[in-house]
């Protein structure tokens, strides 16, 4: 399967209840269809400095922010690609650049702090980013179950629903089992709307009628804050 390597789009996030999610799926059936990825069990490892410089800056809500992560869409095997992604956001526009690699090869590059063995512009951007933040290391593992949809008439419109968002700050390997602490409440679903243009009227109408509003929810940001809370509790004991 050929994978997209560059993205430029608007991304908007919403927290839905289970009932809102089910109602929206009914409305979506006329306008959206399951995309080629369908259901995925996504695993991510976010890289950061020892003092969590990247996520601390992101949580300050600057106009421009950036993150780097490793991602796979199913259980690791010899044939399953692993992506290293550089994600930048300027206001509401998200720019994402990524390349795919073999998991073992990527682990060696990260462990040895050497450049990616790829002579592409994207690889050079990632290598520069890694050299600029010279002490990047695995910071947190985040996984979730995702259902993805695309527009029947507008393929640039994507809507994803993430459930069972789980994090941990130990045992940081994409080839490790999924376990950890849940970030969402049992009844919550995180929806992301991704579009190159504006949102369709049928979607804005549903959101308005159900009083569903945009949120700045960040999975890594939420995990980091819980990690910090856990550390403060440990220090107070």
XYZ file of N, CA and C in Angstrom:
711
model
N 0.842 -1.193 0.000
C 0.000 0.000 0.000
C 0.879 1.245 0.000
N 0.573 2.225 -0.854
C 1.325 3.465 -0.905
C 0.804 4.422 0.151
N 1.717 4.977 0.929
C 1.328 5.850 2.033
C 1.646 7.301 1.700
N 0.767 8.189 2.147
C 0.997 9.612 1.978
C 2.128 10.054 2.899
N 3.004 10.924 2.406
C 4.168 11.335 3.194
C 4.114 12.786 3.646
N 3.295 13.613 2.987
C 3.177 15.015 3.384
C 1.707 15.386 3.539
N 1.421 16.222 4.522
C 0.056 16.658 4.809
C 0.075 18.155 5.101
N -0.943 18.843 4.629
C -1.183 20.227 5.022
C -2.692 20.389 5.112
N -3.204 20.639 6.309
C -4.653 20.669 6.480
C -5.006 21.344 7.795
N -6.278 21.671 7.912
C -6.828 22.137 9.180
C -7.234 20.907 9.988
N -7.017 20.981 11.289
C -7.448 19.894 12.172
C -8.206 20.485 13.356
N -9.383 19.954 13.607
C -10.226 20.412 14.708
C -10.620 19.205 15.556
N -10.590 19.376 16.874
C -10.865 18.261 17.787
C -12.094 18.545 18.638
N -12.820 17.466 18.944
C -14.035 17.559 19.745
C -14.116 16.323 20.641
N -14.537 16.525 21.876
C -14.814 15.403 22.773
C -16.312 15.118 22.743
N -16.676 13.886 22.385
C -18.073 13.490 22.281
C -18.412 12.466 23.348
N -19.665 12.447 23.733
C -20.158 11.336 24.544
C -20.448 10.168 23.606
N -20.636 9.001 24.174
C -20.952 7.831 23.353
C -22.237 8.051 22.566
N -23.242 8.667 23.185
C -24.515 8.902 22.505
C -24.353 9.896 21.361
N -23.583 10.949 21.572
C -23.327 11.914 20.502
C -22.590 11.254 19.335
N -21.653 10.394 19.672
C -20.898 9.662 18.652
C -21.832 8.806 17.797
N -22.725 8.073 18.445
C -23.655 7.213 17.709
C -24.600 8.036 16.844
N -25.068 9.156 17.353
C -25.962 10.019 16.578
C -25.250 10.594 15.361
N -24.001 10.994 15.551
C -23.245 11.564 14.436
C -22.979 10.516 13.363
N -22.714 9.295 13.750
C -22.491 8.236 12.761
C -23.700 8.068 11.848
N -24.897 8.206 12.401
C -26.108 8.106 11.584
C -26.174 9.248 10.570
N -25.847 10.463 11.022
C -25.858 11.614 10.126
C -24.766 11.476 9.058
N -23.609 10.969 9.461
C -22.475 10.826 8.552
C -22.720 9.824 7.437
N -23.571 8.842 7.664
C -23.762 7.752 6.699
C -24.150 8.262 5.312
N -24.784 9.418 5.258
C -25.186 9.985 3.969
C -24.032 10.684 3.261
N -23.028 11.125 4.042
C -21.982 11.975 3.485
C -20.589 11.349 3.518
N -20.363 10.380 4.391
C -19.026 9.833 4.611
C -19.038 8.319 4.444
N -17.869 7.778 4.214
C -17.701 6.332 4.144
C -16.398 5.950 4.840
N -16.303 4.711 5.275
C -15.076 4.247 5.913
C -13.927 4.388 4.931
N -12.806 4.950 5.374
C -11.695 5.117 4.442
C -10.908 3.821 4.311
N -9.846 3.845 3.517
C -9.133 2.606 3.208
C -8.445 1.992 4.424
N -8.218 2.798 5.476
C -7.595 2.267 6.689
C -8.627 1.647 7.622
N -9.875 2.173 7.578
C -10.936 1.632 8.418
C -10.582 1.705 9.886
N -10.582 0.542 10.535
C -10.249 0.480 11.960
C -8.771 0.163 12.125
N -8.095 0.909 13.007
C -6.674 0.694 13.286
C -6.420 0.729 14.782
N -5.448 -0.051 15.217
C -4.945 0.034 16.587
C -3.621 0.782 16.515
N -3.664 2.076 16.738
C -2.496 2.934 16.516
C -1.610 2.953 17.755
N -0.311 2.816 17.516
C 0.692 2.905 18.574
C 1.640 4.053 18.234
N 1.926 4.892 19.215
C 2.840 6.024 19.034
C 3.875 6.050 20.143
N 5.063 6.483 19.792
C 6.060 6.861 20.795
C 6.473 8.294 20.478
N 6.234 9.195 21.415
C 6.634 10.590 21.254
C 8.057 10.760 21.766
N 8.862 11.478 20.996
C 10.225 11.784 21.400
C 10.266 13.187 21.989
N 11.122 13.366 22.979
C 11.238 14.682 23.606
C 12.600 14.780 24.268
N 12.928 15.981 24.729
C 14.174 16.179 25.452
C 14.010 15.674 26.884
N 15.120 15.604 27.601
C 15.076 15.108 28.985
C 14.192 15.977 29.866
N 14.105 17.272 29.559
C 13.269 18.176 30.360
C 11.920 18.453 29.687
N 11.544 17.613 28.725
C 10.230 17.710 28.053
C 10.016 19.082 27.415
N 11.036 19.569 26.757
C 10.985 20.906 26.163
C 9.880 21.039 25.112
N 9.710 20.025 24.272
C 8.734 20.118 23.186
C 7.302 20.198 23.706
N 6.939 19.312 24.623
C 5.546 19.305 25.082
C 5.278 20.484 26.010
N 6.258 20.923 26.776
C 6.044 22.100 27.623
C 5.782 23.333 26.767
N 6.523 23.456 25.683
C 6.297 24.580 24.776
C 4.916 24.474 24.127
N 4.526 23.271 23.741
C 3.222 23.068 23.103
C 2.083 23.442 24.042
N 2.204 23.094 25.313
C 1.146 23.380 26.282
C 1.022 24.871 26.588
N 2.044 25.649 26.255
C 1.965 27.103 26.418
C 1.128 27.749 25.318
N 0.660 26.921 24.353
C -0.202 27.368 23.246
C 0.427 28.493 22.424
N 1.639 28.268 21.914
C 2.250 29.275 21.040
C 1.583 29.260 19.660
N 1.853 30.278 18.873
C 1.317 30.323 17.511
C 1.892 29.178 16.683
N 3.159 28.837 16.942
C 3.839 27.764 16.209
C 4.334 26.712 17.203
N 4.111 25.454 16.902
C 4.629 24.387 17.757
C 4.946 23.166 16.915
N 5.756 22.272 17.471
C 6.215 21.113 16.716
C 6.416 19.919 17.644
N 6.230 18.726 17.050
C 6.409 17.465 17.770
C 7.035 16.450 16.824
N 7.629 15.421 17.396
C 8.152 14.316 16.604
C 7.725 13.010 17.269
N 7.312 12.050 16.451
C 6.835 10.783 17.012
C 7.117 9.646 16.051
N 7.070 8.439 16.596
C 7.152 7.207 15.817
C 5.780 6.557 15.885
N 5.315 6.002 14.774
C 3.935 5.502 14.737
C 3.827 4.248 13.887
N 2.933 3.344 14.311
C 2.538 2.223 13.468
C 1.034 2.031 13.608
N 0.431 1.363 12.636
C -1.016 1.255 12.572
C -1.539 -0.136 12.906
N -0.639 -1.044 13.208
C -1.045 -2.384 13.637
C 0.154 -3.034 14.306
N -0.032 -4.245 14.807
C 1.051 -4.938 15.503
C 2.273 -5.055 14.595
N 3.454 -4.865 15.180
C 4.697 -4.874 14.414
C 5.017 -6.266 13.905
N 5.386 -6.345 12.619
C 5.981 -7.550 12.065
C 7.020 -7.109 11.039
N 7.687 -8.059 10.396
C 8.779 -7.722 9.489
C 8.320 -6.859 8.309
N 7.077 -7.025 7.886
C 6.589 -6.324 6.704
C 5.840 -5.031 7.031
N 5.475 -4.836 8.270
C 4.674 -3.675 8.643
C 5.558 -2.435 8.770
N 5.265 -1.363 8.012
C 6.101 -0.158 8.105
C 5.879 0.591 9.410
N 6.922 1.260 9.835
C 6.875 2.165 10.972
C 7.190 3.555 10.436
N 6.461 4.554 10.914
C 6.648 5.918 10.432
C 7.331 6.768 11.491
N 8.257 7.602 11.052
C 8.760 8.660 11.908
C 8.221 9.959 11.325
N 7.528 10.724 12.172
C 6.757 11.872 11.699
C 7.189 13.159 12.401
N 7.318 14.196 11.614
C 7.558 15.537 12.125
C 6.267 16.315 11.928
N 5.666 16.759 13.021
C 4.378 17.435 12.956
C 4.533 18.856 13.461
N 4.143 19.809 12.603
C 4.226 21.218 12.954
C 2.842 21.837 12.823
N 2.551 22.796 13.685
C 1.250 23.460 13.635
C 1.438 24.957 13.733
N 0.873 25.661 12.768
C 0.867 27.115 12.786
C -0.583 27.563 12.788
N -1.003 28.153 13.892
C -2.406 28.467 14.126
C -3.210 27.173 14.001
N -4.174 27.091 13.097
C -4.972 25.864 12.992
C -4.514 24.956 11.863
N -3.436 25.362 11.162
C -2.976 24.560 10.027
C -1.882 23.604 10.491
N -2.059 22.332 10.162
C -1.114 21.292 10.551
C -0.309 20.873 9.328
N 1.004 20.823 9.501
C 1.915 20.348 8.466
C 2.578 19.079 9.004
N 2.477 18.002 8.253
C 3.072 16.744 8.718
C 3.940 16.161 7.613
N 5.133 15.753 8.000
C 6.087 15.133 7.071
C 6.513 13.814 7.685
N 6.533 12.768 6.896
C 6.897 11.477 7.470
C 7.545 10.576 6.428
N 8.334 9.635 6.921
C 8.879 8.580 6.079
C 8.654 7.260 6.798
N 8.616 6.184 6.037
C 8.420 4.857 6.616
C 9.728 4.083 6.594
N 9.904 3.261 7.618
C 11.127 2.477 7.754
C 10.806 1.141 8.405
N 11.758 0.252 8.360
C 11.698 -0.971 9.138
C 11.914 -0.631 10.604
N 11.157 -1.256 11.494
C 11.212 -0.918 12.913
C 12.608 -1.096 13.505
N 13.291 -2.194 13.196
C 14.615 -2.446 13.760
C 15.630 -1.420 13.270
N 15.526 -1.068 11.987
C 16.443 -0.082 11.424
C 16.250 1.284 12.080
N 14.993 1.668 12.290
C 14.709 2.943 12.927
C 15.202 2.953 14.374
N 14.993 1.858 15.094
C 15.460 1.782 16.481
C 16.973 1.960 16.563
N 17.701 1.389 15.623
C 19.159 1.526 15.620
C 19.563 2.980 15.406
N 18.874 3.671 14.487
C 19.189 5.085 14.233
C 18.959 5.929 15.483
N 17.859 5.672 16.165
C 17.547 6.442 17.367
C 18.478 6.092 18.517
N 18.746 4.813 18.720
C 19.613 4.380 19.821
C 21.035 4.897 19.639
N 21.515 4.911 18.399
C 22.895 5.327 18.119
C 23.013 6.815 17.799
N 21.857 7.513 17.758
C 21.834 8.955 17.449
C 22.502 9.250 16.112
N 22.175 8.444 15.109
C 22.708 8.664 13.766
C 21.575 9.077 12.833
N 21.938 9.657 11.683
C 20.951 10.116 10.727
C 20.160 8.960 10.125
N 18.953 9.282 9.674
C 18.136 8.292 8.985
C 18.778 7.966 7.640
N 18.808 6.674 7.252
C 19.456 6.276 5.988
C 18.533 6.485 4.792
N 18.142 7.719 4.571
C 17.205 8.043 3.493
C 17.619 9.387 2.920
N 17.863 9.442 1.621
C 18.344 10.678 1.006
C 17.190 11.481 0.417
N 16.191 11.754 1.241
C 15.034 12.530 0.799
C 14.994 13.850 1.557
N 14.235 14.805 1.032
C 14.085 16.089 1.694
C 13.452 15.920 3.076
N 12.463 15.023 3.164
C 11.787 14.804 4.446
C 12.760 14.247 5.476
N 13.590 13.281 5.061
C 14.574 12.699 5.981
C 15.564 13.762 6.446
N 15.961 14.657 5.545
C 16.893 15.721 5.933
C 16.240 16.665 6.948
N 14.951 16.955 6.777
C 14.248 17.800 7.740
C 14.209 17.127 9.112
N 13.912 15.839 9.121
C 13.844 15.104 10.391
C 15.228 15.029 11.035
N 16.254 14.751 10.217
C 17.619 14.694 10.755
C 18.033 16.032 11.356
N 17.670 17.141 10.694
C 18.000 18.460 11.231
C 17.277 18.704 12.555
N 15.995 18.334 12.599
C 15.209 18.501 13.816
C 15.857 17.734 14.970
N 16.280 16.508 14.688
C 16.906 15.679 15.726
C 18.237 16.263 16.183
N 18.980 16.868 15.267
C 20.261 17.457 15.646
C 20.063 18.758 16.426
N 18.992 19.496 16.098
C 18.706 20.751 16.808
C 18.320 20.461 18.257
N 17.391 19.494 18.440
C 17.039 19.037 19.794
C 17.896 17.792 20.059
N 19.142 18.018 20.385
C 20.147 16.962 20.287
C 19.957 15.811 21.265
N 19.175 15.997 22.327
C 19.032 14.922 23.314
C 17.647 14.269 23.268
N 17.044 14.194 22.094
C 15.725 13.571 21.982
C 15.782 12.108 22.384
N 14.743 11.680 23.088
C 14.654 10.295 23.542
C 13.183 9.920 23.670
N 12.865 8.615 23.652
C 11.466 8.205 23.843
C 10.936 8.728 25.170
N 9.754 9.383 25.121
C 9.195 10.003 26.323
C 7.924 9.320 26.804
N 7.060 8.926 25.895
C 5.786 8.329 26.293
C 5.243 7.470 25.157
N 4.581 6.391 25.530
C 3.882 5.507 24.594
C 2.397 5.819 24.694
N 1.754 6.061 23.539
C 0.319 6.343 23.512
C -0.328 5.495 22.431
N -1.375 4.792 22.789
C -2.090 3.953 21.828
C -3.578 4.266 21.894
N -4.288 3.935 20.818
C -5.737 4.115 20.795
C -6.340 3.342 19.639
N -7.609 3.081 19.772
C -8.379 2.431 18.713
C -9.032 3.518 17.868
N -8.785 3.486 16.563
C -9.269 4.552 15.679
C -10.164 3.990 14.572
N -11.272 4.690 14.329
C -12.130 4.438 13.164
C -12.067 5.679 12.293
N -11.737 5.495 11.011
C -11.505 6.625 10.112
C -12.490 6.621 8.951
N -12.951 7.812 8.611
C -13.922 7.993 7.527
C -13.445 9.113 6.602
N -13.859 9.029 5.336
C -13.561 10.092 4.376
C -14.851 10.481 3.659
N -14.865 11.686 3.097
C -16.055 12.176 2.417
C -16.346 11.399 1.142
N -17.611 11.142 0.876
C -17.986 10.453 -0.357
C -17.703 11.323 -1.575
N -17.907 12.616 -1.436
C -17.675 13.529 -2.554
C -16.409 14.360 -2.366
N -15.984 14.534 -1.150
C -14.788 15.323 -0.854
C -13.789 14.438 -0.110
N -12.812 13.887 -0.823
C -11.835 12.994 -0.200
C -10.886 13.737 0.731
N -10.855 15.069 0.626
C -10.003 15.853 1.526
C -10.591 15.947 2.928
N -11.857 15.595 3.070
C -12.493 15.614 4.388
C -12.325 14.258 5.049
N -11.703 14.260 6.228
C -11.550 13.027 7.005
C -12.066 13.280 8.414
N -12.728 12.287 8.948
C -13.163 12.335 10.345
C -12.693 11.041 11.002
N -12.030 11.175 12.134
C -11.581 10.001 12.876
C -12.149 10.030 14.283
N -12.380 8.836 14.822
C -12.867 8.685 16.193
C -11.879 7.810 16.952
N -11.350 8.334 18.058
C -10.370 7.604 18.866
C -10.973 7.217 20.211
N -10.816 5.938 20.540
C -11.286 5.406 21.822
C -10.134 4.689 22.520
N -10.340 4.406 23.802
C -9.341 3.653 24.578
C -7.946 4.265 24.445
N -7.851 5.571 24.638
C -6.548 6.244 24.566
C -5.766 5.913 25.837
N -4.642 5.252 25.643
C -3.861 4.687 26.747
C -2.431 5.205 26.676
N -1.850 5.514 27.829
C -0.460 5.967 27.824
C 0.339 5.274 28.924
N 1.653 5.278 28.730
C 2.585 4.855 29.780
C 3.933 5.494 29.488
N 4.764 5.644 30.535
C 6.087 6.242 30.366
C 7.202 5.241 30.639
N 6.864 3.943 30.582
C 7.849 2.868 30.712
C 7.620 1.879 29.576
N 8.599 0.981 29.362
C 8.434 -0.078 28.361
C 8.073 0.535 27.002
N 8.902 1.484 26.550
C 8.577 2.311 25.392
C 9.062 1.660 24.092
N 8.261 0.727 23.602
C 8.565 0.076 22.335
C 7.293 -0.184 21.555
N 7.320 0.075 20.244
C 6.135 -0.184 19.433
C 5.810 -1.666 19.351
N 6.800 -2.509 19.596
C 6.585 -3.946 19.530
C 6.143 -4.531 20.868
N 5.883 -3.685 21.850
C 5.442 -4.143 23.161
C 3.920 -4.195 23.209
N 3.334 -4.968 24.139
C 1.864 -5.047 24.246
C 1.254 -3.696 24.598
N -0.024 -3.539 24.275
C -0.754 -2.322 24.625
C -1.260 -2.437 26.065
N -0.815 -1.531 26.913
C -1.321 -1.437 28.284
C -0.938 -0.065 28.824
N -1.538 0.316 29.917
C -1.231 1.602 30.521
C -2.455 2.227 31.139
N -2.418 3.530 31.333
C -3.508 4.262 31.972
C -4.376 4.943 30.930
N -5.686 4.864 31.126
C -6.636 5.485 30.208
C -6.666 7.000 30.400
N -6.746 7.737 29.267
C -6.814 9.191 29.327
C -8.243 9.708 29.237
N -9.118 8.999 28.542
C -10.505 9.433 28.390
C -11.397 8.768 29.419
N -12.517 9.428 29.711
C -13.532 8.786 30.524
C -14.175 7.651 29.727
N -14.816 6.738 30.414
C -15.375 5.552 29.765
C -16.368 5.919 28.672
N -17.077 7.028 28.844
C -18.140 7.415 27.915
C -17.648 8.363 26.815
N -16.341 8.679 26.782
C -15.845 9.699 25.863
C -15.214 9.126 24.597
N -15.370 9.876 23.510
C -14.741 9.572 22.228
C -14.117 10.864 21.723
N -12.874 10.800 21.257
C -12.222 11.978 20.693
C -12.406 11.976 19.176
N -13.038 13.028 18.665
C -13.231 13.163 17.226
C -12.261 14.206 16.686
N -11.647 13.888 15.547
C -10.792 14.835 14.852
C -11.341 15.042 13.443
N -11.543 16.286 13.073
C -11.987 16.642 11.728
C -10.777 17.215 10.994
N -10.450 16.628 9.848
C -9.254 17.020 9.093
C -9.704 17.408 7.692
N -9.400 18.642 7.295
C -9.898 19.140 6.025
C -8.934 20.147 5.423
N -8.859 20.147 4.111
C -8.037 21.134 3.422
C -8.777 22.454 3.271
N -10.080 22.421 3.457
C -10.911 23.613 3.273
C -11.721 23.850 4.550
N -12.951 24.312 4.419
C -13.802 24.512 5.577
C -14.607 23.250 5.878
N -15.345 23.291 6.982
C -16.184 22.156 7.355
C -17.525 22.248 6.628
N -18.112 21.105 6.256
C -19.396 21.123 5.557
C -20.532 21.583 6.466
N -21.577 22.119 5.855
C -22.706 22.658 6.620
C -23.405 21.588 7.445
N -23.518 20.379 6.912
C -24.221 19.327 7.659
C -23.491 19.010 8.968
N -22.162 19.118 8.960
C -21.389 18.831 10.171
C -21.467 19.991 11.159
N -21.317 21.210 10.671
C -21.418 22.365 11.580
C -22.816 22.449 12.179
N -23.827 22.072 11.388
C -25.195 22.071 11.902
C -25.379 21.065 13.019
N -24.813 19.868 12.860
C -24.913 18.842 13.906
C -24.198 19.296 15.177
N -22.999 19.823 15.026
C -22.222 20.252 16.192
C -22.934 21.367 16.938
N -23.482 22.320 16.196
C -24.190 23.439 16.821
C -25.446 22.960 17.541
N -26.229 22.099 16.888
C -27.479 21.618 17.474
C -27.237 20.823 18.754
N -26.082 20.146 18.829
C -25.780 19.308 19.989
C -24.830 19.980 20.974
N -24.563 21.277 20.745
C -23.699 22.065 21.651
C -22.346 21.385 21.870
N -21.745 20.970 20.767
C -20.423 20.346 20.800
C -19.419 21.379 20.311
N -18.413 21.658 21.123
C -17.497 22.748 20.814
C -16.063 22.234 20.663
N -15.280 22.988 19.914
C -13.886 22.613 19.688
C -13.115 22.565 21.009
N -12.129 21.671 21.048
C -11.249 21.567 22.201
C -9.811 21.539 21.699
N -8.883 21.933 22.535
C -7.462 21.885 22.164
C -6.806 20.623 22.712
N -7.579 19.572 22.866
C -7.109 18.330 23.481
C -5.872 17.780 22.770
N -4.825 17.513 23.533
C -3.599 16.903 23.025
C -3.353 15.608 23.791
N -3.224 14.510 23.085
C -2.998 13.220 23.754
C -1.686 13.237 24.526
N -0.630 13.678 23.866
C 0.665 13.742 24.551
C 0.623 14.768 25.681
N -0.007 15.914 25.433
C -0.116 16.930 26.472
C -0.856 16.411 27.693
N -1.954 15.704 27.470
C -2.733 15.155 28.569
C -1.927 14.111 29.342
N -1.212 13.264 28.599
C -0.376 12.249 29.247
C 0.723 12.902 30.070
N 1.352 13.940 29.515
C 2.424 14.630 30.238
C 1.915 15.232 31.550
N 0.741 15.870 31.509
C 0.197 16.474 32.732
C -0.104 15.411 33.780
N -0.591 14.258 33.354
C -0.851 13.177 34.317
C 0.459 12.629 34.875
N 1.478 12.545 34.027
C 2.793 12.096 34.484
C 3.357 13.056 35.529
N 3.173 14.365 35.306
C 3.658 15.358 36.258
C 2.896 15.293 37.568
N 1.576 15.086 37.473
C 0.770 14.945 38.693
C 1.210 13.732 39.503
N 1.487 12.644 38.794
C 1.935 11.418 39.469
C 3.280 11.655 40.171
N 4.151 12.427 39.505
C 5.464 12.712 40.087
C 5.338 13.597 41.319
N 4.425 14.585 41.289
C 4.233 15.460 42.454
C 3.679 14.653 43.633
N 2.742 13.750 43.350
C 2.193 12.905 44.422
C 3.277 12.043 45.041
N 4.160 11.507 44.196
C 5.248 10.665 44.687
C 6.189 11.477 45.583
N 6.447 12.730 45.200
C 7.351 13.567 45.988
C 6.723 13.974 47.315
N 5.382 14.061 47.364
C 4.702 14.465 48.601
C 4.566 13.325 49.604
N 4.722 12.107 49.132
C 4.539 10.947 50.031
C 5.724 10.843 50.987
